[in-house]
Amino acid sequence: MTATPATGHPASPPYPTLFSPVTVGPVRLENRVIMGSMHLGLEDRRRDAPKLAAFYAERARGGVGLIITGGFAPNRTGRLTPMAGTMRSAADVVAHRTVTHAVHAAGGRIALQLLHAGRYSYHPWSAAPERSTSPITPFTARRMSRRAVGRTVADFVRAAGLARRAGYDGVEVMGSEGYLINQFLSPRTNRRTDAWGGTPSKRRRFATEIVRRIRAAEGPDFLIVFRMSMADLVPDGQSLTETLELARELEEAGADLLNTGIGWHEARVPTIVTSVPRAAFTAFTRRVREAVTIPVAASNRINMPHTAEQVLASGQADLVTMARPFLADPDWVAKAAAGTPGRINTCIACNQACLDHTFQNRPASCLVNPRAGRETDPAFPPLPDRSLLPVAPRSRRQDTAPRRIAVVGAGPAGLAAATQAAARGLDVDLFEAGGSIGGQFRLARQIPGKEEFAETLRYFRQRIDETGVCLHLGRRATVPGLLDGGYDRILLATGVVPRTIELPGIDRPNVHAYPDVVSGRVRCGPRVAIIGAGGIGHDVAGLLTEPDPAAPQSPRSWHSQWGVDPDFTDRGGLTAADPGAPARRVHLIQRKTTRLGAGLGKTTGWVHRSALRARGVEGITGAGYVRIDDDGLHLDVDGARRVLEVDDIVVCAGQDSQRDLYDPLVAAGADVVLVGGADVAAELDAKRAIEQATRLAARL
Ligand code: NAP
Ligand code: SF4
């Protein structure tokens, strides 16, 4: 570990490859970190340009080498949604100047992503290489005529010129993730027989023509990035030979940098959720890198500096691209450069506040950093200590009569409230009855594939030290103790308790509350019934069926589980999946008749459902619980009695708020506020808890 002297800057660079400058076409970047394209929901209305500018300027100040914006369509047909942002007029140029000026003033560089959605458009005017409907959109795209193809190439070229007028350092042409250019490249979606299809070379023509013509129009001093698909991960996707040939032709056409993506949005292989191992696809990037002489960037599930350094130092890529990690922490680069990775607020790849919002047409933010995307919102002010890198522990006693706050409960809500309040100079006591911080996150990190949740706890532990929160572990707060403490305000973040249910036999020794099973206090037998099929029911089913819970998930085992072929033998990079033998036979039950897991996140729910299906978990919906006895769990399903002969029953029936302290404190006249699960247990979720706590702390 590199020593950090008193200045806070390490004696030698902690990540030498990550922080070595690199020349990419006409630009020299001071480090090898790119903030990748991420749709924030601020791109679509010109009046949101100042918000977008504030968002990117904050990341530029944090030191990222190059920023790539969310996707902007080069024409109306290519918009992802009917009102999506475009780059096609002088009015667009004016709005975008707000963004580019802000980023340049902050010392950053920024490129505009040009994205034509093709058959992924959510509007009836969508167009694609051939008439088709994607499995993830309701509209049928019309076939583009030869003239329309030519016009679209010209639109890309015009959009790149407008981007330059708007002050962008360059453009990224989006040719990955199954959007229009990718649709032209793959025989899955391009069976044309004219000049734009019929042979691999003709399928590549649309991509290479766009790059060639932008280069011709803009000359050598304009950055052109092409985001290409390393492997489509869909049947009948591109072959390895075609992919590598594309890389070579793009270089020849004038691309400065190949940014690599993986998998189409319709692929049934997860590529970015938290259960995907870190840097799971960089071996694919390496193949592309070996085929060209221009720099190549790796992406997908790279979220911490040591992972990024490993990818670069091992020669798999020249740069790394991360998008969500910059929502979670705008200062990611500065903290890594200072040799203080422990201070990074790590993206846990939950998708809850970013991509799930995008799919609901809501602005993106971040579960662990609710300020993301709201930099101009007074409810989420910048922390006063943000510019001090690194922050020295604050001496609480130096403050002149700070307001005194007690926070009870060190789960996500209590941790966010305590550290945010302390960062604003308040004197904070944080009481936790247990022996460690974390609350529900401590449980979540025990679920295989959710190990990233431990990073958030590490971050909060660090923040407690930095901000001078006085943490009282193993101290159950009491009403007299809190009243005697003389606090100006008491925040009750006491969280939840698992809901107990009424059922004959529920008190038998083989019936367990989920925390006992998740924490490992209870070991279940080979046959298990789970009562309750919400998020936690799915997690527990995953935990109990995990083929080898002791073995750490590696890219190799994960590829095999999901049918990714690292040797890329067949088209699309797919092979037969081998989910492994499940450790137990599990039944997952709910009373509702709706689809199991219907309430899970849009971008993550299908992954859970698919994994459990592959492990033979039986989902039972519309169940009535009758009793538990020696024979097992008795149910009424579809008017018939059914007995599940199981060894253990795990209750995952939601939670109730834990707020015993509230009424007595209010009665005694204390200023008390409920926050997180203690406030609302229904749909208990960390996103709401952290956001509520952050808003509250800003008002203290
Ligand atoms: P939940 O999602 O509300 O699910 C509770 C389950 O218990 C439901 O299936 C419900 O279905 C059942 N239930 C409720 N009351 C019952 C009763 N009296 N008797 C029998 N069954 C009952 O709660 P959770 O699973 O505890 O999750 C809590 C929160 O954590 C969720 O809001 C979720 O956002 C989050 N979370 C998400 C994930 C994920 O997305 N992977 C993972 C973990 C947690 P029926 O009423 O139909 O029986
Ligand atoms: Fe990462 Fe989750 Fe934040 Fe999205 S919401 S940026 S996935 S931590």
PDB file of C-alpha atoms in Angstrom, residues 398-574:
ATOM      1  CA  GLN A 398     -13.824  22.987  17.963  1.00  0.00           C
ATOM      2  CA  ASP A 399     -17.263  23.980  16.718  1.00  0.00           C
ATOM      3  CA  THR A 400     -18.890  26.926  18.331  1.00  0.00           C
ATOM      4  CA  ALA A 401     -22.066  25.652  19.894  1.00  0.00           C
ATOM      5  CA  PRO A 402     -23.156  23.345  17.080  1.00  0.00           C
ATOM      6  CA  ARG A 403     -26.654  21.985  17.148  1.00  0.00           C
ATOM      7  CA  ARG A 404     -26.668  18.586  18.784  1.00  0.00           C
ATOM      8  CA  ILE A 405     -28.342  15.727  16.978  1.00  0.00           C
ATOM      9  CA  ALA A 406     -28.955  12.153  18.055  1.00  0.00           C
ATOM     10  CA  VAL A 407     -29.420   9.551  15.352  1.00  0.00           C
ATOM     11  CA  VAL A 408     -30.723   6.210  16.548  1.00  0.00           C
ATOM     12  CA  GLY A 409     -29.928   3.254  14.291  1.00  0.00           C
ATOM     13  CA  ALA A 410     -26.936   2.782  11.995  1.00  0.00           C
ATOM     14  CA  GLY A 411     -28.644   1.270   8.956  1.00  0.00           C
ATOM     15  CA  PRO A 412     -28.503   3.078   5.599  1.00  0.00           C
ATOM     16  CA  ALA A 413     -30.923   5.830   6.702  1.00  0.00           C
ATOM     17  CA  GLY A 414     -29.179   6.486  10.022  1.00  0.00           C
ATOM     18  CA  LEU A 415     -25.736   6.414   8.428  1.00  0.00           C
ATOM     19  CA  ALA A 416     -26.727   8.842   5.682  1.00  0.00           C
ATOM     20  CA  ALA A 417     -28.444  11.208   8.097  1.00  0.00           C
ATOM     21  CA  ALA A 418     -25.630  11.135  10.669  1.00  0.00           C
ATOM     22  CA  THR A 419     -22.753  11.638   8.255  1.00  0.00           C
ATOM     23  CA  GLN A 420     -24.518  14.289   6.185  1.00  0.00           C
ATOM     24  CA  ALA A 421     -25.508  16.226   9.294  1.00  0.00           C
ATOM     25  CA  ALA A 422     -21.998  16.000  10.738  1.00  0.00           C
ATOM     26  CA  ALA A 423     -20.484  17.090   7.426  1.00  0.00           C
ATOM     27  CA  ARG A 424     -22.594  20.243   7.757  1.00  0.00           C
ATOM     28  CA  GLY A 425     -20.999  20.958  11.116  1.00  0.00           C
ATOM     29  CA  LEU A 426     -23.595  19.530  13.450  1.00  0.00           C
ATOM     30  CA  ASP A 427     -22.630  17.600  16.533  1.00  0.00           C
ATOM     31  CA  VAL A 428     -23.934  14.073  15.948  1.00  0.00           C
ATOM     32  CA  ASP A 429     -24.226  11.072  18.231  1.00  0.00           C
ATOM     33  CA  LEU A 430     -25.094   7.876  16.371  1.00  0.00           C
ATOM     34  CA  PHE A 431     -26.470   5.046  18.517  1.00  0.00           C
ATOM     35  CA  GLU A 432     -26.514   1.459  17.288  1.00  0.00           C
ATOM     36  CA  ALA A 433     -27.769  -1.381  19.462  1.00  0.00           C
ATOM     37  CA  GLY A 434     -25.841  -3.989  17.449  1.00  0.00           C
ATOM     38  CA  GLY A 435     -22.111  -4.497  17.365  1.00  0.00           C
ATOM     39  CA  SER A 436     -21.600  -3.056  13.871  1.00  0.00           C
ATOM     40  CA  ILE A 437     -23.111  -0.602  11.422  1.00  0.00           C
ATOM     41  CA  GLY A 438     -25.147  -1.511   8.368  1.00  0.00           C
ATOM     42  CA  GLY A 439     -28.676  -2.617   9.263  1.00  0.00           C
ATOM     43  CA  GLN A 440     -30.352  -4.254   6.262  1.00  0.00           C
ATOM     44  CA  PHE A 441     -27.202  -3.706   4.153  1.00  0.00           C
ATOM     45  CA  ARG A 442     -25.334  -6.019   6.489  1.00  0.00           C
ATOM     46  CA  LEU A 443     -27.794  -8.738   5.575  1.00  0.00           C
ATOM     47  CA  ALA A 444     -27.895  -7.844   1.884  1.00  0.00           C
ATOM     48  CA  ARG A 445     -24.141  -8.266   1.470  1.00  0.00           C
ATOM     49  CA  GLN A 446     -24.462 -11.919   2.606  1.00  0.00           C
ATOM     50  CA  ILE A 447     -26.499 -12.747  -0.486  1.00  0.00           C
ATOM     51  CA  PRO A 448     -24.299 -14.282  -3.200  1.00  0.00           C
ATOM     52  CA  GLY A 449     -23.902 -11.664  -5.913  1.00  0.00           C
ATOM     53  CA  LYS A 450     -24.599  -8.749  -3.565  1.00  0.00           C
ATOM     54  CA  GLU A 451     -21.129  -8.513  -2.076  1.00  0.00           C
ATOM     55  CA  GLU A 452     -20.820  -4.963  -3.410  1.00  0.00           C
ATOM     56  CA  PHE A 453     -23.131  -3.782  -0.628  1.00  0.00           C
ATOM     57  CA  ALA A 454     -20.165  -4.133   1.722  1.00  0.00           C
ATOM     58  CA  GLU A 455     -18.525  -1.230  -0.131  1.00  0.00           C
ATOM     59  CA  THR A 456     -21.268   1.120   1.005  1.00  0.00           C
ATOM     60  CA  LEU A 457     -20.657   0.124   4.594  1.00  0.00           C
ATOM     61  CA  ARG A 458     -16.935   0.672   4.160  1.00  0.00           C
ATOM     62  CA  TYR A 459     -17.697   4.117   2.740  1.00  0.00           C
ATOM     63  CA  PHE A 460     -19.969   5.049   5.617  1.00  0.00           C
ATOM     64  CA  ARG A 461     -17.416   3.804   8.147  1.00  0.00           C
ATOM     65  CA  GLN A 462     -14.916   6.143   6.529  1.00  0.00           C
ATOM     66  CA  ARG A 463     -17.402   9.017   6.512  1.00  0.00           C
ATOM     67  CA  ILE A 464     -18.088   8.514  10.209  1.00  0.00           C
ATOM     68  CA  ASP A 465     -14.374   9.044  10.887  1.00  0.00           C
ATOM     69  CA  GLU A 466     -14.036  11.951   8.463  1.00  0.00           C
ATOM     70  CA  THR A 467     -17.023  13.880   9.647  1.00  0.00           C
ATOM     71  CA  GLY A 468     -16.552  13.267  13.353  1.00  0.00           C
ATOM     72  CA  VAL A 469     -19.812  11.441  14.006  1.00  0.00           C
ATOM     73  CA  CYS A 470     -19.619  10.015  17.512  1.00  0.00           C
ATOM     74  CA  LEU A 471     -20.584   6.379  17.002  1.00  0.00           C
ATOM     75  CA  HIS A 472     -21.914   4.405  19.973  1.00  0.00           C
ATOM     76  CA  LEU A 473     -21.934   0.750  18.973  1.00  0.00           C
ATOM     77  CA  GLY A 474     -23.653  -1.793  21.186  1.00  0.00           C
ATOM     78  CA  ARG A 475     -25.638   1.042  22.807  1.00  0.00           C
ATOM     79  CA  ARG A 476     -29.396   0.665  22.773  1.00  0.00           C
ATOM     80  CA  ALA A 477     -30.787   4.183  22.987  1.00  0.00           C
ATOM     81  CA  THR A 478     -33.450   4.649  25.632  1.00  0.00           C
ATOM     82  CA  VAL A 479     -36.040   7.362  26.141  1.00  0.00           C
ATOM     83  CA  PRO A 480     -34.462   8.695  29.384  1.00  0.00           C
ATOM     84  CA  GLY A 481     -30.984   8.536  27.866  1.00  0.00           C
ATOM     85  CA  LEU A 482     -32.049  10.514  24.803  1.00  0.00           C
ATOM     86  CA  LEU A 483     -33.937  13.072  26.875  1.00  0.00           C
ATOM     87  CA  ASP A 484     -30.994  13.494  29.225  1.00  0.00           C
ATOM     88  CA  GLY A 485     -28.670  13.967  26.250  1.00  0.00           C
ATOM     89  CA  GLY A 486     -30.096  17.429  25.649  1.00  0.00           C
ATOM     90  CA  TYR A 487     -30.343  16.963  21.890  1.00  0.00           C
ATOM     91  CA  ASP A 488     -31.844  19.645  19.679  1.00  0.00           C
ATOM     92  CA  ARG A 489     -33.299  16.968  17.475  1.00  0.00           C
ATOM     93  CA  ILE A 490     -33.578  13.191  17.539  1.00  0.00           C
ATOM     94  CA  LEU A 491     -33.700  11.212  14.284  1.00  0.00           C
ATOM     95  CA  LEU A 492     -35.151   7.759  14.719  1.00  0.00           C
ATOM     96  CA  ALA A 493     -33.693   5.489  12.070  1.00  0.00           C
ATOM     97  CA  THR A 494     -34.438   2.340  14.022  1.00  0.00           C
ATOM     98  CA  GLY A 495     -35.406   0.450  10.899  1.00  0.00           C
ATOM     99  CA  VAL A 496     -37.655  -2.552  10.695  1.00  0.00           C
ATOM    100  CA  VAL A 497     -38.331  -5.931  12.176  1.00  0.00           C
ATOM    101  CA  PRO A 498     -39.304  -8.913  10.030  1.00  0.00           C
ATOM    102  CA  ARG A 499     -43.075  -9.287   9.887  1.00  0.00           C
ATOM    103  CA  THR A 500     -44.400 -12.263  11.838  1.00  0.00           C
ATOM    104  CA  ILE A 501     -47.435 -13.990  10.424  1.00  0.00           C
ATOM    105  CA  GLU A 502     -50.392 -15.796  11.995  1.00  0.00           C
ATOM    106  CA  LEU A 503     -50.486 -19.423  10.960  1.00  0.00           C
ATOM    107  CA  PRO A 504     -51.018 -22.667  12.902  1.00  0.00           C
ATOM    108  CA  GLY A 505     -47.581 -24.203  13.401  1.00  0.00           C
ATOM    109  CA  ILE A 506     -45.676 -20.951  12.779  1.00  0.00           C
ATOM    110  CA  ASP A 507     -43.816 -21.352  16.085  1.00  0.00           C
ATOM    111  CA  ARG A 508     -42.338 -24.736  15.150  1.00  0.00           C
ATOM    112  CA  PRO A 509     -38.531 -24.922  15.321  1.00  0.00           C
ATOM    113  CA  ASN A 510     -38.139 -25.414  11.579  1.00  0.00           C
ATOM    114  CA  VAL A 511     -39.815 -22.070  10.799  1.00  0.00           C
ATOM    115  CA  HIS A 512     -37.323 -19.219  10.560  1.00  0.00           C
ATOM    116  CA  ALA A 513     -37.324 -15.476  10.055  1.00  0.00           C
ATOM    117  CA  TYR A 514     -35.189 -14.557   7.035  1.00  0.00           C
ATOM    118  CA  PRO A 515     -32.446 -12.694   8.982  1.00  0.00           C
ATOM    119  CA  ASP A 516     -31.549 -15.944  10.769  1.00  0.00           C
ATOM    120  CA  VAL A 517     -31.099 -17.761   7.481  1.00  0.00           C
ATOM    121  CA  VAL A 518     -29.303 -14.948   5.648  1.00  0.00           C
ATOM    122  CA  SER A 519     -26.904 -14.324   8.516  1.00  0.00           C
ATOM    123  CA  GLY A 520     -26.064 -18.023   8.664  1.00  0.00           C
ATOM    124  CA  ARG A 521     -27.367 -18.487  12.216  1.00  0.00           C
ATOM    125  CA  VAL A 522     -29.688 -21.156  10.827  1.00  0.00           C
ATOM    126  CA  ARG A 523     -28.742 -23.763   8.250  1.00  0.00           C
ATOM    127  CA  CYS A 524     -31.651 -25.122   6.249  1.00  0.00           C
ATOM    128  CA  GLY A 525     -32.160 -28.713   5.120  1.00  0.00           C
ATOM    129  CA  PRO A 526     -32.364 -29.849   1.491  1.00  0.00           C
ATOM    130  CA  ARG A 527     -36.054 -28.939   0.982  1.00  0.00           C
ATOM    131  CA  VAL A 528     -37.253 -25.443   1.812  1.00  0.00           C
ATOM    132  CA  ALA A 529     -40.461 -23.431   1.407  1.00  0.00           C
ATOM    133  CA  ILE A 530     -40.229 -19.649   1.362  1.00  0.00           C
ATOM    134  CA  ILE A 531     -43.299 -17.703   2.459  1.00  0.00           C
ATOM    135  CA  GLY A 532     -43.268 -14.391   0.610  1.00  0.00           C
ATOM    136  CA  ALA A 533     -41.859 -13.802  -2.853  1.00  0.00           C
ATOM    137  CA  GLY A 534     -40.811 -10.156  -2.708  1.00  0.00           C
ATOM    138  CA  GLY A 535     -37.236  -8.925  -3.100  1.00  0.00           C
ATOM    139  CA  ILE A 536     -36.069 -10.714   0.007  1.00  0.00           C
ATOM    140  CA  GLY A 537     -37.892 -13.956  -0.857  1.00  0.00           C
ATOM    141  CA  HIS A 538     -36.038 -13.963  -4.194  1.00  0.00           C
ATOM    142  CA  ASP A 539     -32.742 -13.201  -2.485  1.00  0.00           C
ATOM    143  CA  VAL A 540     -33.227 -16.005   0.033  1.00  0.00           C
ATOM    144  CA  ALA A 541     -34.176 -18.420  -2.762  1.00  0.00           C
ATOM    145  CA  GLY A 542     -30.956 -17.416  -4.532  1.00  0.00           C
ATOM    146  CA  LEU A 543     -28.913 -17.913  -1.380  1.00  0.00           C
ATOM    147  CA  LEU A 544     -30.417 -21.329  -0.616  1.00  0.00           C
ATOM    148  CA  THR A 545     -30.000 -22.680  -4.139  1.00  0.00           C
ATOM    149  CA  GLU A 546     -26.525 -21.274  -4.805  1.00  0.00           C
ATOM    150  CA  PRO A 547     -24.649 -24.322  -6.159  1.00  0.00           C
ATOM    151  CA  ASP A 548     -21.437 -23.579  -4.284  1.00  0.00           C
ATOM    152  CA  PRO A 549     -21.878 -20.750  -1.815  1.00  0.00           C
ATOM    153  CA  ALA A 550     -18.282 -21.008  -0.569  1.00  0.00           C
ATOM    154  CA  ALA A 551     -16.725 -20.520  -4.012  1.00  0.00           C
ATOM    155  CA  PRO A 552     -16.198 -16.880  -4.915  1.00  0.00           C
ATOM    156  CA  GLN A 553     -17.856 -15.941  -8.183  1.00  0.00           C
ATOM    157  CA  SER A 554     -15.265 -15.578 -10.954  1.00  0.00           C
ATOM    158  CA  PRO A 555     -15.794 -14.331 -14.498  1.00  0.00           C
ATOM    159  CA  ARG A 556     -15.212 -17.891 -15.703  1.00  0.00           C
ATOM    160  CA  SER A 557     -17.852 -19.509 -13.480  1.00  0.00           C
ATOM    161  CA  TRP A 558     -20.231 -16.688 -14.199  1.00  0.00           C
ATOM    162  CA  HIS A 559     -19.763 -17.042 -17.973  1.00  0.00           C
ATOM    163  CA  SER A 560     -20.519 -20.720 -17.699  1.00  0.00           C
ATOM    164  CA  GLN A 561     -23.611 -20.117 -15.563  1.00  0.00           C
ATOM    165  CA  TRP A 562     -25.062 -17.673 -18.101  1.00  0.00           C
ATOM    166  CA  GLY A 563     -23.851 -19.278 -21.332  1.00  0.00           C
ATOM    167  CA  VAL A 564     -21.223 -16.754 -22.384  1.00  0.00           C
ATOM    168  CA  ASP A 565     -18.484 -18.261 -24.519  1.00  0.00           C
ATOM    169  CA  PRO A 566     -15.183 -16.552 -23.698  1.00  0.00           C
ATOM    170  CA  ASP A 567     -13.642 -18.312 -26.709  1.00  0.00           C
ATOM    171  CA  PHE A 568     -16.279 -16.721 -28.934  1.00  0.00           C
ATOM    172  CA  THR A 569     -16.654 -19.846 -31.074  1.00  0.00           C
ATOM    173  CA  ASP A 570     -20.171 -19.178 -32.355  1.00  0.00           C
ATOM    174  CA  ARG A 571     -21.955 -16.045 -33.490  1.00  0.00           C
ATOM    175  CA  GLY A 572     -22.975 -13.720 -30.686  1.00  0.00           C
ATOM    176  CA  GLY A 573     -20.472 -15.220 -28.203  1.00  0.00           C
ATOM    177  CA  LEU A 574     -23.056 -17.560 -26.704  1.00  0.00           C
TER     178      LEU A 574
END
